[in-house]
Each structure stands twice: as C-alpha cells, then as structure tokens.
mmCIF file of C-alpha atoms in Angstrom:
data_model
loop_
_atom_site.group_PDB
_atom_site.id
_atom_site.type_symbol
_atom_site.label_atom_id
_atom_site.label_comp_id
_atom_site.label_asym_id
_atom_site.label_seq_id
_atom_site.Cartn_x
_atom_site.Cartn_y
_atom_site.Cartn_z
ATOM 1 C CA MET Z 1 13.326 13.696 -17.386
ATOM 2 C CA ALA Z 2 13.781 10.073 -18.468
ATOM 3 C CA GLU Z 3 13.249 7.344 -15.904
ATOM 4 C CA LEU Z 4 16.379 5.912 -14.317
ATOM 5 C CA ASP Z 5 17.238 2.226 -14.252
ATOM 6 C CA VAL Z 6 16.483 1.245 -10.658
ATOM 7 C CA SER Z 7 16.612 -2.512 -11.172
ATOM 8 C CA ASN Z 8 19.749 -2.844 -9.058
ATOM 9 C CA VAL Z 9 18.954 -0.149 -6.494
ATOM 10 C CA GLU Z 10 19.296 -1.383 -2.925
ATOM 11 C CA LEU Z 11 16.390 -1.191 -0.481
ATOM 12 C CA ARG Z 12 17.492 0.656 2.650
ATOM 13 C CA THR Z 13 15.978 2.587 5.535
ATOM 14 C CA HIS Z 14 16.007 6.368 5.461
ATOM 15 C CA VAL Z 15 17.816 6.509 8.794
ATOM 16 C CA ASP Z 16 20.581 4.120 7.744
ATOM 17 C CA VAL Z 17 21.324 6.264 4.706
ATOM 18 C CA MET Z 18 21.207 9.486 6.687
ATOM 19 C CA VAL Z 19 23.586 8.399 9.454
ATOM 20 C CA GLU Z 20 26.004 7.171 6.812
ATOM 21 C CA HIS Z 21 26.464 10.789 5.738
ATOM 22 C CA LEU Z 22 25.703 12.827 8.863
ATOM 23 C CA ALA Z 23 27.345 12.775 12.287
ATOM 24 C CA LEU Z 24 24.328 13.907 14.305
ATOM 25 C CA ALA Z 25 25.464 13.727 17.941
ATOM 26 C CA GLY Z 26 25.862 17.198 19.413
ATOM 27 C CA LYS Z 27 24.983 18.979 16.162
ATOM 28 C CA GLN Z 28 22.519 21.813 15.664
ATOM 29 C CA VAL Z 29 20.105 20.570 13.003
ATOM 30 C CA LEU Z 30 17.237 22.174 11.110
ATOM 31 C CA ASP Z 31 14.636 19.731 9.775
ATOM 32 C CA VAL Z 32 12.945 21.824 7.081
ATOM 33 C CA GLY Z 33 9.455 20.675 6.180
ATOM 34 C CA CYS Z 34 9.434 18.359 9.175
ATOM 35 C CA GLY Z 35 5.807 17.236 8.812
ATOM 36 C CA ASP Z 36 4.647 15.384 11.906
ATOM 37 C CA GLY Z 37 8.166 15.496 13.353
ATOM 38 C CA HIS Z 38 8.990 11.799 12.928
ATOM 39 C CA LEU Z 39 12.459 12.470 11.486
ATOM 40 C CA THR Z 40 13.035 15.347 13.906
ATOM 41 C CA ARG Z 41 12.564 12.950 16.817
ATOM 42 C CA THR Z 42 14.681 10.278 15.123
ATOM 43 C CA MET Z 43 17.593 12.705 14.857
ATOM 44 C CA ALA Z 44 17.043 13.897 18.437
ATOM 45 C CA ARG Z 45 17.336 10.301 19.650
ATOM 46 C CA ARG Z 46 20.769 10.256 18.059
ATOM 47 C CA GLY Z 47 21.927 13.213 20.094
ATOM 48 C CA ALA Z 48 21.195 16.127 17.760
ATOM 49 C CA GLN Z 49 19.682 19.424 18.878
ATOM 50 C CA VAL Z 50 16.902 19.636 16.315
ATOM 51 C CA ILE Z 51 14.482 22.350 15.295
ATOM 52 C CA GLY Z 52 11.656 21.073 13.106
ATOM 53 C CA ILE Z 53 10.311 23.749 10.767
ATOM 54 C CA GLU Z 54 6.896 23.237 9.172
ATOM 55 C CA PRO Z 55 4.476 25.601 7.347
ATOM 56 C CA GLY Z 56 1.398 23.361 7.589
ATOM 57 C CA GLU Z 57 -0.775 23.869 10.665
ATOM 58 C CA ARG Z 58 -2.158 20.314 10.642
ATOM 59 C CA MET Z 59 1.263 18.670 10.517
ATOM 60 C CA LEU Z 60 2.766 21.147 12.970
ATOM 61 C CA ALA Z 61 0.030 20.329 15.486
ATOM 62 C CA LYS Z 62 0.849 16.621 15.173
ATOM 63 C CA ALA Z 63 4.548 17.302 15.696
ATOM 64 C CA ARG Z 64 3.958 19.379 18.798
ATOM 65 C CA ALA Z 65 1.512 16.824 20.223
ATOM 66 C CA ALA Z 66 4.042 13.982 20.063
ATOM 67 C CA GLU Z 67 5.931 12.912 23.179
ATOM 68 C CA PRO Z 68 9.366 14.607 23.156
ATOM 69 C CA VAL Z 69 12.383 12.327 22.956
ATOM 70 C CA GLY Z 70 15.043 14.967 23.611
ATOM 71 C CA THR Z 71 15.358 18.718 23.315
ATOM 72 C CA GLU Z 72 13.668 18.958 19.919
ATOM 73 C CA THR Z 73 11.473 21.985 19.252
ATOM 74 C CA TYR Z 74 9.164 23.016 16.428
ATOM 75 C CA LEU Z 75 8.678 26.334 14.667
ATOM 76 C CA GLU Z 76 6.144 27.445 12.099
ATOM 77 C CA GLY Z 77 7.935 28.697 9.038
ATOM 78 C CA ALA Z 78 8.730 28.308 5.363
ATOM 79 C CA ALA Z 79 11.903 27.130 3.663
ATOM 80 C CA GLU Z 80 12.166 30.427 1.796
ATOM 81 C CA ALA Z 81 12.338 32.412 5.062
ATOM 82 C CA LEU Z 82 13.740 30.172 7.804
ATOM 83 C CA PRO Z 83 12.828 31.468 11.287
ATOM 84 C CA VAL Z 84 16.391 31.088 12.625
ATOM 85 C CA GLY Z 85 19.510 33.208 12.915
ATOM 86 C CA ASP Z 86 22.501 33.378 10.607
ATOM 87 C CA ALA Z 87 25.087 30.586 10.937
ATOM 88 C CA SER Z 88 22.988 28.904 13.631
ATOM 89 C CA ALA Z 89 23.054 25.335 12.290
ATOM 90 C CA ASP Z 90 25.614 22.644 11.576
ATOM 91 C CA ILE Z 91 23.226 20.662 9.367
ATOM 92 C CA VAL Z 92 20.100 21.501 7.367
ATOM 93 C CA VAL Z 93 17.904 18.611 6.259
ATOM 94 C CA PHE Z 94 15.286 18.578 3.522
ATOM 95 C CA PHE Z 95 13.725 15.141 3.635
ATOM 96 C CA ASN Z 96 11.033 14.667 0.990
ATOM 97 C CA SER Z 97 10.310 18.368 1.280
ATOM 98 C CA LEU Z 98 12.226 20.507 -1.230
ATOM 99 C CA HIS Z 99 9.790 19.676 -4.029
ATOM 100 C CA HIS Z 100 6.941 20.905 -1.804
ATOM 101 C CA VAL Z 101 8.447 24.397 -1.812
ATOM 102 C CA PRO Z 102 6.761 26.562 -4.480
ATOM 103 C CA THR Z 103 8.833 26.359 -7.656
ATOM 104 C CA ALA Z 104 9.654 30.054 -7.612
ATOM 105 C CA GLY Z 105 11.017 29.719 -4.077
ATOM 106 C CA MET Z 106 13.216 26.614 -4.377
ATOM 107 C CA GLU Z 107 16.415 28.511 -5.105
ATOM 108 C CA GLN Z 108 15.656 30.915 -2.262
ATOM 109 C CA ALA Z 109 15.236 27.890 0.021
ATOM 110 C CA LEU Z 110 18.840 26.921 -0.714
ATOM 111 C CA VAL Z 111 19.985 30.523 -0.209
ATOM 112 C CA GLU Z 112 18.251 30.511 3.183
ATOM 113 C CA SER Z 113 19.839 27.177 4.057
ATOM 114 C CA ARG Z 114 23.277 28.648 3.328
ATOM 115 C CA ARG Z 115 22.470 31.667 5.506
ATOM 116 C CA ALA Z 116 21.447 29.427 8.379
ATOM 117 C CA LEU Z 117 24.456 27.131 8.072
ATOM 118 C CA GLN Z 118 27.853 27.685 9.573
ATOM 119 C CA ASP Z 119 30.779 27.639 7.150
ATOM 120 C CA ALA Z 120 31.452 24.058 6.037
ATOM 121 C CA GLY Z 121 28.040 22.966 7.334
ATOM 122 C CA LYS Z 122 26.122 20.275 5.473
ATOM 123 C CA LEU Z 123 22.876 20.419 3.537
ATOM 124 C CA TYR Z 124 21.269 16.974 3.259
ATOM 125 C CA ILE Z 125 18.543 16.691 0.627
ATOM 126 C CA ALA Z 126 16.564 13.482 0.099
ATOM 127 C CA GLU Z 127 14.099 13.782 -2.786
ATOM 128 C CA PRO Z 128 11.784 11.136 -4.259
ATOM 129 C CA LEU Z 129 12.134 10.150 -7.895
ATOM 130 C CA ALA Z 130 9.097 10.403 -10.153
ATOM 131 C CA GLN Z 131 8.916 6.633 -10.603
ATOM 132 C CA GLY Z 132 8.178 3.487 -8.625
ATOM 133 C CA SER Z 133 5.045 1.986 -7.076
ATOM 134 C CA GLN Z 134 4.643 4.695 -4.426
ATOM 135 C CA PHE Z 135 4.765 7.393 -7.096
ATOM 136 C CA GLU Z 136 2.309 5.582 -9.362
ATOM 137 C CA LEU Z 137 -0.104 5.111 -6.471
ATOM 138 C CA HIS Z 138 -0.137 8.822 -5.773
ATOM 139 C CA ARG Z 139 -0.074 10.104 -9.356
ATOM 140 C CA PRO Z 140 -3.872 10.703 -9.656
ATOM 141 C CA VAL Z 141 -3.804 12.731 -6.424
ATOM 142 C CA ILE Z 142 -0.910 14.906 -7.510
ATOM 143 C CA ASP Z 143 1.521 14.275 -10.345
ATOM 144 C CA GLU Z 144 4.808 15.691 -9.084
ATOM 145 C CA THR Z 145 6.904 14.813 -12.126
ATOM 146 C CA GLN Z 146 7.647 18.426 -12.979
ATOM 147 C CA VAL Z 147 8.211 19.790 -9.483
ATOM 148 C CA ARG Z 148 10.554 16.925 -8.612
ATOM 149 C CA ALA Z 149 12.532 17.617 -11.790
ATOM 150 C CA GLU Z 150 12.683 21.307 -10.884
ATOM 151 C CA ALA Z 151 13.915 20.507 -7.385
ATOM 152 C CA TYR Z 152 16.737 18.432 -8.864
ATOM 153 C CA ARG Z 153 17.621 21.216 -11.296
ATOM 154 C CA VAL Z 154 17.970 23.628 -8.365
ATOM 155 C CA ILE Z 155 20.143 21.125 -6.499
ATOM 156 C CA GLN Z 156 22.406 20.741 -9.522
ATOM 157 C CA ALA Z 157 22.766 24.533 -9.686
ATOM 158 C CA SER Z 158 23.463 24.870 -5.942
ATOM 159 C CA ALA Z 159 26.955 26.322 -6.463
ATOM 160 C CA ALA Z 160 25.240 29.654 -7.143
ATOM 161 C CA CYS Z 161 23.720 29.451 -3.650
ATOM 162 C CA GLY Z 162 27.026 28.840 -1.892
ATOM 163 C CA PHE Z 163 27.346 25.051 -1.917
ATOM 164 C CA ARG Z 164 29.707 22.378 -3.191
ATOM 165 C CA GLN Z 165 28.337 18.962 -4.170
ATOM 166 C CA GLU Z 166 29.850 16.159 -2.071
ATOM 167 C CA HIS Z 167 27.697 13.115 -2.740
ATOM 168 C CA GLU Z 168 24.806 11.776 -4.786
ATOM 169 C CA SER Z 169 23.197 8.335 -4.648
ATOM 170 C CA ILE Z 170 19.842 6.581 -5.043
ATOM 171 C CA TYR Z 171 18.214 4.025 -2.801
ATOM 172 C CA GLY Z 172 14.814 2.403 -2.465
ATOM 173 C CA ALA Z 173 12.683 2.681 0.667
ATOM 174 C CA ASP Z 174 9.907 0.337 1.705
ATOM 175 C CA VAL Z 175 6.686 2.217 2.501
ATOM 176 C CA CYS Z 176 4.116 0.265 4.514
ATOM 177 C CA MET Z 177 0.501 1.329 5.037
ATOM 178 C CA ILE Z 178 -2.036 -0.662 7.027
ATOM 179 C CA ASP Z 179 -4.828 -0.045 4.563
ATOM 180 C CA PHE Z 180 -6.272 2.413 2.057
ATOM 181 C CA GLU Z 181 -7.583 4.713 4.800
ATOM 182 C CA ALA Z 182 -4.068 5.039 6.208
ATOM 183 C CA PHE Z 183 -2.872 6.076 2.745
ATOM 184 C CA ARG Z 184 -5.645 8.626 2.490
ATOM 185 C CA GLU Z 185 -4.952 10.113 5.938
ATOM 186 C CA ARG Z 186 -1.218 10.395 5.258
ATOM 187 C CA SER Z 187 -1.816 12.210 1.986
ATOM 188 C CA VAL Z 188 -4.540 14.544 3.254
ATOM 189 C CA SER Z 189 -2.459 15.445 6.331
ATOM 190 C CA ILE Z 190 0.195 16.825 3.994
ATOM 191 C CA SER Z 191 -2.345 18.818 1.980
ATOM 192 C CA PRO Z 192 -5.953 19.035 3.247
ATOM 193 C CA ASP Z 193 -7.266 20.103 -0.169
ATOM 194 C CA ARG Z 194 -6.569 16.554 -1.382
ATOM 195 C CA ASP Z 195 -9.685 15.455 0.498
ATOM 196 C CA ALA Z 196 -11.797 16.449 -2.507
ATOM 197 C CA VAL Z 197 -9.514 14.513 -4.869
ATOM 198 C CA PHE Z 198 -9.893 11.345 -2.807
ATOM 199 C CA ALA Z 199 -13.664 11.769 -2.777
ATOM 200 C CA ALA Z 200 -13.830 12.281 -6.535
ATOM 201 C CA GLN Z 201 -11.408 9.461 -7.465
ATOM 202 C CA ASP Z 202 -12.115 6.963 -4.715
ATOM 203 C CA GLN Z 203 -12.625 3.960 -6.979
ATOM 204 C CA GLU Z 204 -9.511 4.578 -9.119
ATOM 205 C CA LEU Z 205 -7.314 5.214 -6.093
ATOM 206 C CA ARG Z 206 -8.495 2.039 -4.407
ATOM 207 C CA ARG Z 207 -7.755 0.124 -7.625
ATOM 208 C CA ARG Z 208 -4.239 1.568 -7.764
ATOM 209 C CA PHE Z 209 -3.665 0.830 -4.100
ATOM 210 C CA GLU Z 210 -4.195 -2.875 -4.713
ATOM 211 C CA ALA Z 211 -2.541 -2.926 -8.166
ATOM 212 C CA TYR Z 212 0.721 -1.278 -7.114
ATOM 213 C CA GLY Z 213 0.891 -2.501 -3.530
ATOM 214 C CA GLU Z 214 2.178 -5.810 -2.239
ATOM 215 C CA ARG Z 215 0.007 -7.193 0.525
ATOM 216 C CA ARG Z 216 1.830 -8.745 3.481
ATOM 217 C CA PRO Z 217 0.667 -9.691 6.992
ATOM 218 C CA ASP Z 218 1.583 -6.256 8.378
ATOM 219 C CA GLY Z 219 -0.029 -4.183 5.622
ATOM 220 C CA TRP Z 220 0.452 -2.979 2.052
ATOM 221 C CA HIS Z 221 4.000 -2.283 0.834
ATOM 222 C CA PHE Z 222 5.175 0.144 -1.846
ATOM 223 C CA VAL Z 223 8.647 1.196 -2.998
ATOM 224 C CA GLN Z 224 9.730 4.823 -3.016
ATOM 225 C CA TYR Z 225 12.992 5.624 -4.806
ATOM 226 C CA ILE Z 226 14.997 8.401 -3.184
ATOM 227 C CA ARG Z 227 17.897 10.468 -4.494
ATOM 228 C CA VAL Z 228 20.232 11.805 -1.809
ATOM 229 C CA ASN Z 229 22.399 14.860 -2.367
ATOM 230 C CA VAL Z 230 24.860 16.006 0.271
ATOM 231 C CA LEU Z 231 26.090 19.581 -0.184
ATOM 232 C CA ARG Z 232 28.788 21.450 1.725
ATOM 233 C CA ALA Z 233 28.512 25.166 2.530
ATOM 234 C CA VAL Z 234 31.481 27.081 1.099
#
C-alpha cells in the first residue's frame, strides 16, 4: 500500500478524537486488546461501563493492578472469541489492536464484535498507518506493514460481517517516551519475545531512537499516524 500524504494531518489526542465520535456516558463498552487498561480507565472516567479484554498475561496483570477509576473490569480473552454474551455492548473499541489479531482471525474478530453489539451499536477502530517516525523507530523490532494493510482490508470489507461504514479520517498523535529504556519496556510488554530482538539490535535501535525522535525537556517525541473507522452494526 502506497504511503499517504500526511503533510496536512492535524495532531490530536486519541481521547479528543474518540469522544468526537462516541457518546460514552452510560454505555456498555468493550475495549478489545486493552493492554494495560489505560484507555479502559479513560473511558470509565467518562461514565462508560467498560470491560477491558486482553489476551496477554503481562499486560492483563498491569491492567488489573491499576487503581480503579470506576466500575471497569478486565477479562482474559481474544478478539476472535470475545468472552461476553450476545448483544451485550453498545460500543466495541479496537484501539491499536486489530492488527495484532492473527491475520486469519481478523474477519472473525469483526464477526464477534457484531455478535457482541446491540443492533445499531458502534464499532470504533483506530489503527496506525505504516508510516511516520513512530513506525520507523519500531520497524527493526517488527515491521507491521503487511498486517496493518490486512487489517484495513478487513475493515473495508466489513459489510460482510454486518456493519455499515459511517466515518473514516486520519490524525497524528504525539508519542512521548522518557528515554530508550521506556521505549524498550513498552514494546516488550506488548510482546515479551521482543526482548531478544532488542538485545540483538541494541545499537541500531538506539540510533533510530535518536534519529527519528525529537528531544524536548519532558522526553523524546515521535508521531504516530492513526486511521479511525467508525462502523455501525446493521
């Protein structure tokens, strides 16, 4: 897939974009691939009843260890087999997570989202583009060009899974990391097997960290470009 022209893309926060499209207060929300639960808690603060769903034990432990901000809960589970009942959610969110679903299971993840959603419920998918300084920093660890393209293909074909496309847009997000070790910890927390990659490519990754990052008083800043798709269950 050819790179998009992002020269005029606005820098925004993830939360600002999300609340522009989702009315969260009082809604039953599934945060699929919730990681350490940061977004789960953010949505709970805005009045949503959120279940964070995460397959990774390391991330799930971090989510459960965090101080609750509302009634949020966490379940171990995969996007292809959501551990919830039929029509139990108003909103399903995939934030930076659909491309982490095994390629063969991406379509099933959308089928499961439709099963879990009430009629007319919303599926909010925010997926990173395979370009920008954040992507280039991470490319030696894992080049996700193909899986991100596959995730977008599945989104474009979502009518077959019971959805209607309502919105698509792209924004840029500022990613700040204190130092290289913070970058390493964030990446390895997502996938522990990356530890060996960091050990083997330490020098190159440190070079990229400084080459692609912008150093400011509060840390190193990178830009991650995000495509948002909002789908409606039909």
